[in-house]
């Protein structure tokens, strides 16, 4: 049986209304610019089948939006400081600021090593559950490059069951071949066991506003491959793009 969860990058009332289509026990990863904002959104959600809410901190665009060693140092410190001493489940979306503020590659170059250390220390010391959403590399050597850039942390999942790796495998954005997907799911499951999660999509546009929707057939096949690989949780990007036909498909796999 797989857990079928959702990302919601824009938790507006309209997007959250799609929870009426989610009839199975699920989790919701909510983007917010502060812990206070996240708590306020959670307080408005009354659906009892959403068992867990995960705080997904996002920065201002000028700060880098996503979490990386190239994000503004003061922004990273602000996010990590507000989480100090807490146990709220949190997801770090580890992506480069290329499309949001490429000037950060220059302005934060001298802070790169210190920022990378800051992120690692937060992951290592945080008391609550941590989810690390990472790019999906095409092969082992690219994964090592992500590790160098501070976008992949392979050691923590083995050391701590509270740290989980989410690989973003969005077929609507990348033409992954099926054999490659099978191999990478098998490798991820072997390396990280139950701490290996997969994100599928996309449904609904993201921050770029240009992301295409995954086809129904491709999503069904992706879910089938995850099930065959023994993946315990699949996260769909994103809740706001959910439609009845897709919800029926997700419900089917959430029961198997």
Coordinates of C-alpha atoms in Angstrom, one line a residue:
X1 CA 0.0 0.0 0.0
X2 CA 1.3 3.4 -0.9
X3 CA 0.6 6.7 0.8
X4 CA -0.5 9.3 -1.8
X5 CA 0.3 12.8 -0.6
X6 CA 0.2 16.3 -2.1
X7 CA 2.3 19.4 -2.5
X8 CA 0.5 22.8 -2.5
X9 CA 2.8 25.7 -3.4
X10 CA 0.0 28.2 -3.4
X11 CA -2.4 27.3 -0.5
X12 CA -5.3 29.7 -1.6
X13 CA -8.8 28.9 -0.6
X14 CA -9.5 27.8 -4.2
X15 CA -6.6 25.4 -4.3
X16 CA -7.4 23.9 -0.9
X17 CA -10.9 23.3 -1.9
X18 CA -9.5 20.4 -4.0
X19 CA -9.2 18.5 -0.7
X20 CA -12.8 17.5 -1.2
X21 CA -11.5 15.1 -3.9
X22 CA -9.1 13.4 -1.5
X23 CA -11.0 10.6 0.2
X24 CA -8.1 8.6 1.5
X25 CA -5.7 9.3 4.5
X26 CA -3.1 11.7 3.1
X27 CA -0.4 14.2 3.9
X28 CA -0.1 17.8 2.7
X29 CA 3.1 19.7 2.1
X30 CA 2.2 23.4 2.4
X31 CA 4.5 26.2 1.1
X32 CA 4.6 29.3 3.3
X33 CA 7.0 32.2 3.8
X34 CA 7.0 31.9 7.6
X35 CA 6.0 29.4 10.3
X36 CA 3.2 31.8 11.3
X37 CA 1.8 31.8 7.8
X38 CA 2.0 28.0 7.7
X39 CA 0.2 27.6 11.0
X40 CA -2.6 30.0 9.9
X41 CA -3.2 28.0 6.7
X42 CA -3.3 24.7 8.6
X43 CA -5.8 26.2 11.0
X44 CA -8.2 26.8 8.2
X45 CA -8.2 23.2 6.9
X46 CA -10.9 21.0 8.4
X47 CA -10.4 17.8 6.5
X48 CA -9.8 15.0 9.0
X49 CA -8.3 12.6 6.5
X50 CA -5.2 14.9 6.2
X51 CA -3.2 13.2 8.9
X52 CA 0.0 15.3 8.6
X53 CA 0.9 18.8 7.5
X54 CA 4.5 19.5 6.5
X55 CA 5.9 23.0 6.5
X56 CA 7.5 23.9 3.2
X57 CA 9.4 27.2 3.7
X58 CA 9.9 29.3 0.6
X59 CA 11.9 32.6 0.5
X60 CA 11.2 35.8 -1.3
X61 CA 12.2 35.7 -5.0
X62 CA 15.0 38.2 -4.3
X63 CA 16.3 35.8 -1.6
X64 CA 16.4 32.8 -4.0
X65 CA 12.9 31.4 -3.3
X66 CA 14.2 27.8 -2.8
X67 CA 16.7 26.5 -0.3
X68 CA 20.3 26.3 -1.5
X69 CA 23.8 27.5 -0.6
X70 CA 23.2 30.3 -3.0
X71 CA 20.1 31.6 -1.2
X72 CA 20.6 34.8 0.8
X73 CA 22.3 33.9 4.0
X74 CA 20.1 36.1 6.2
X75 CA 17.0 34.4 4.7
X76 CA 18.4 30.9 5.5
X77 CA 19.1 32.1 9.1
X78 CA 15.6 33.5 9.5
X79 CA 14.0 30.3 8.4
X80 CA 16.2 28.0 10.5
X81 CA 15.9 30.3 13.5
X82 CA 12.1 30.2 13.6
X83 CA 12.3 26.4 13.6
X84 CA 14.8 26.3 16.4
X85 CA 13.7 23.9 19.2
X86 CA 10.5 22.8 17.3
X87 CA 9.4 19.4 16.0
X88 CA 7.1 20.5 13.2
X89 CA 7.7 18.3 10.1
X90 CA 9.5 20.5 7.6
X91 CA 10.5 20.1 3.9
X92 CA 13.5 21.8 2.4
X93 CA 13.0 22.3 -1.4
X94 CA 16.6 22.1 -2.5
X95 CA 16.8 23.9 -5.8
X96 CA 19.1 26.6 -7.4
X97 CA 17.9 30.2 -7.8
X98 CA 18.5 30.3 -11.5
X99 CA 15.0 31.3 -12.6
X100 CA 14.2 33.5 -9.6
X101 CA 17.3 35.6 -9.0
X102 CA 20.5 34.5 -10.9
X103 CA 22.4 37.5 -9.4
X104 CA 22.6 35.4 -6.2
X105 CA 25.4 33.3 -7.9
X106 CA 27.5 36.4 -7.6
X107 CA 26.3 38.1 -4.4
X108 CA 26.3 34.8 -2.4
X109 CA 29.4 33.3 -3.9
X110 CA 31.5 34.1 -0.8
X111 CA 28.8 32.7 1.4
X112 CA 28.5 29.4 -0.5
X113 CA 30.6 27.2 1.8
X114 CA 29.2 28.8 5.0
X115 CA 25.6 28.5 3.7
X116 CA 26.2 24.8 2.7
X117 CA 27.4 24.2 6.3
X118 CA 24.4 26.0 7.7
X119 CA 22.0 23.8 5.8
X120 CA 23.8 20.6 6.7
X121 CA 23.9 21.6 10.4
X122 CA 20.2 22.3 10.4
X123 CA 19.4 18.9 8.9
X124 CA 21.7 17.2 11.3
X125 CA 20.4 19.0 14.4
X126 CA 16.7 19.5 13.8
X127 CA 14.5 17.6 16.3
X128 CA 11.5 17.0 14.0
X129 CA 11.0 15.1 10.7
X130 CA 12.8 16.5 7.7
X131 CA 12.0 15.9 4.1
X132 CA 14.6 16.9 1.4
X133 CA 13.1 17.5 -2.0
X134 CA 15.9 17.1 -4.5
X135 CA 16.4 17.2 -8.3
X136 CA 16.3 13.9 -10.0
X137 CA 19.7 13.2 -11.4
X138 CA 20.4 11.1 -14.5
X139 CA 23.0 8.8 -13.0
X140 CA 25.3 8.5 -10.1
X141 CA 27.9 11.1 -11.2
X142 CA 25.3 13.8 -11.5
X143 CA 24.2 13.0 -8.0
X144 CA 27.7 13.6 -6.8
X145 CA 27.6 17.0 -8.5
X146 CA 24.4 17.8 -6.6
X147 CA 26.1 16.8 -3.4
X148 CA 28.9 19.2 -4.1
X149 CA 26.4 22.0 -4.8
X150 CA 24.7 21.4 -1.5
X151 CA 21.5 20.0 -3.1
X152 CA 21.9 16.4 -2.0
X153 CA 22.7 14.9 1.4
X154 CA 23.2 11.2 1.1
X155 CA 24.5 10.3 4.6
X156 CA 21.6 11.5 6.8
X157 CA 18.9 9.0 5.7
X158 CA 21.1 6.1 6.8
X159 CA 21.9 7.8 10.1
X160 CA 18.4 9.1 11.0
X161 CA 15.0 7.7 10.2
X162 CA 13.6 11.3 10.6
X163 CA 15.3 12.5 7.4
X164 CA 13.7 11.4 4.1
X165 CA 14.7 12.0 0.5
X166 CA 12.1 13.1 -2.0
X167 CA 13.2 12.8 -5.7
X168 CA 11.2 15.0 -8.0
X169 CA 10.5 12.9 -11.0
X170 CA 8.2 15.0 -13.1
X171 CA 7.4 13.3 -16.4
X172 CA 5.6 16.4 -17.7
X173 CA 8.9 18.3 -17.5
X174 CA 11.4 15.6 -18.4
X175 CA 11.2 12.7 -20.9
X176 CA 12.5 10.0 -18.6
X177 CA 12.7 6.6 -20.2
X178 CA 10.9 3.9 -18.4
X179 CA 14.0 1.7 -17.9
X180 CA 15.8 4.6 -16.3
X181 CA 12.9 5.2 -14.0
X182 CA 12.9 1.6 -12.9
X183 CA 16.6 1.6 -12.2
X184 CA 16.6 4.8 -10.2
X185 CA 13.6 3.7 -8.2
X186 CA 15.3 0.5 -7.4
X187 CA 18.6 2.3 -6.5
X188 CA 16.8 4.8 -4.3
X189 CA 14.9 2.1 -2.5
X190 CA 18.1 0.1 -2.0
X191 CA 20.1 3.1 -0.7
X192 CA 17.5 4.8 1.5
X193 CA 14.9 2.0 2.2
X194 CA 11.7 3.5 3.7
X195 CA 13.2 7.0 3.6
X196 CA 13.0 7.2 -0.2
X197 CA 10.0 9.0 -1.5
X198 CA 9.1 10.1 -5.1
X199 CA 7.3 13.2 -6.4
X200 CA 5.2 12.9 -9.6
X201 CA 3.5 15.5 -11.8
X202 CA 3.0 18.1 -12.6
X203 CA -0.6 18.9 -12.2
X204 CA -1.2 22.7 -12.2
X205 CA 1.5 25.3 -12.9
X206 CA 4.2 26.2 -10.4
X207 CA 6.2 29.3 -9.7
X208 CA 7.3 29.5 -13.4
X209 CA 3.6 29.5 -14.6
X210 CA 4.6 27.4 -17.7
X211 CA 4.7 23.9 -16.3
X212 CA 2.6 21.4 -18.4
X213 CA 0.2 18.9 -16.9
X214 CA 1.1 15.2 -16.8
X215 CA -1.2 13.0 -18.8
X216 CA -3.6 10.6 -17.1
X217 CA -1.9 7.6 -18.7
X218 CA 1.6 8.7 -17.7
X219 CA 0.6 9.3 -14.1
X220 CA -1.1 5.9 -13.9
X221 CA 2.0 4.2 -15.3
X222 CA 4.3 6.2 -12.9
X223 CA 2.2 5.1 -9.9
X224 CA 2.4 1.5 -11.1
X225 CA 6.2 1.6 -11.3
X226 CA 6.4 3.1 -7.8
X227 CA 4.2 0.4 -6.5
X228 CA 6.2 -2.3 -8.1
X229 CA 9.4 -0.8 -6.7
X230 CA 8.0 -0.8 -3.1
X231 CA 7.9 3.0 -2.7
X232 CA 6.0 3.8 0.5
X233 CA 5.0 7.4 -0.4
X234 CA 4.3 9.2 -3.6
X235 CA 3.7 13.0 -3.5
X236 CA 1.8 14.7 -6.3
X237 CA 2.6 18.2 -7.5
X238 CA 0.2 19.8 -6.8
X239 CA -3.2 19.7 -5.0
X240 CA -4.6 22.7 -6.9
X241 CA -4.4 20.9 -10.2
X242 CA -6.3 17.8 -9.0
X243 CA -9.3 16.7 -11.1
X244 CA -11.9 14.0 -10.5
X245 CA -10.4 11.5 -13.0
X246 CA -7.0 11.8 -11.5
X247 CA -8.3 11.6 -8.0
X248 CA -10.0 8.3 -8.8
X249 CA -6.7 6.9 -10.1
X250 CA -4.8 8.1 -7.0
X251 CA -7.5 6.6 -4.7
X252 CA -7.1 3.2 -6.5
X253 CA -3.3 3.1 -5.8
X254 CA -3.6 4.4 -2.3
X255 CA -5.6 1.3 -1.4
X256 CA -3.3 -1.3 -2.9

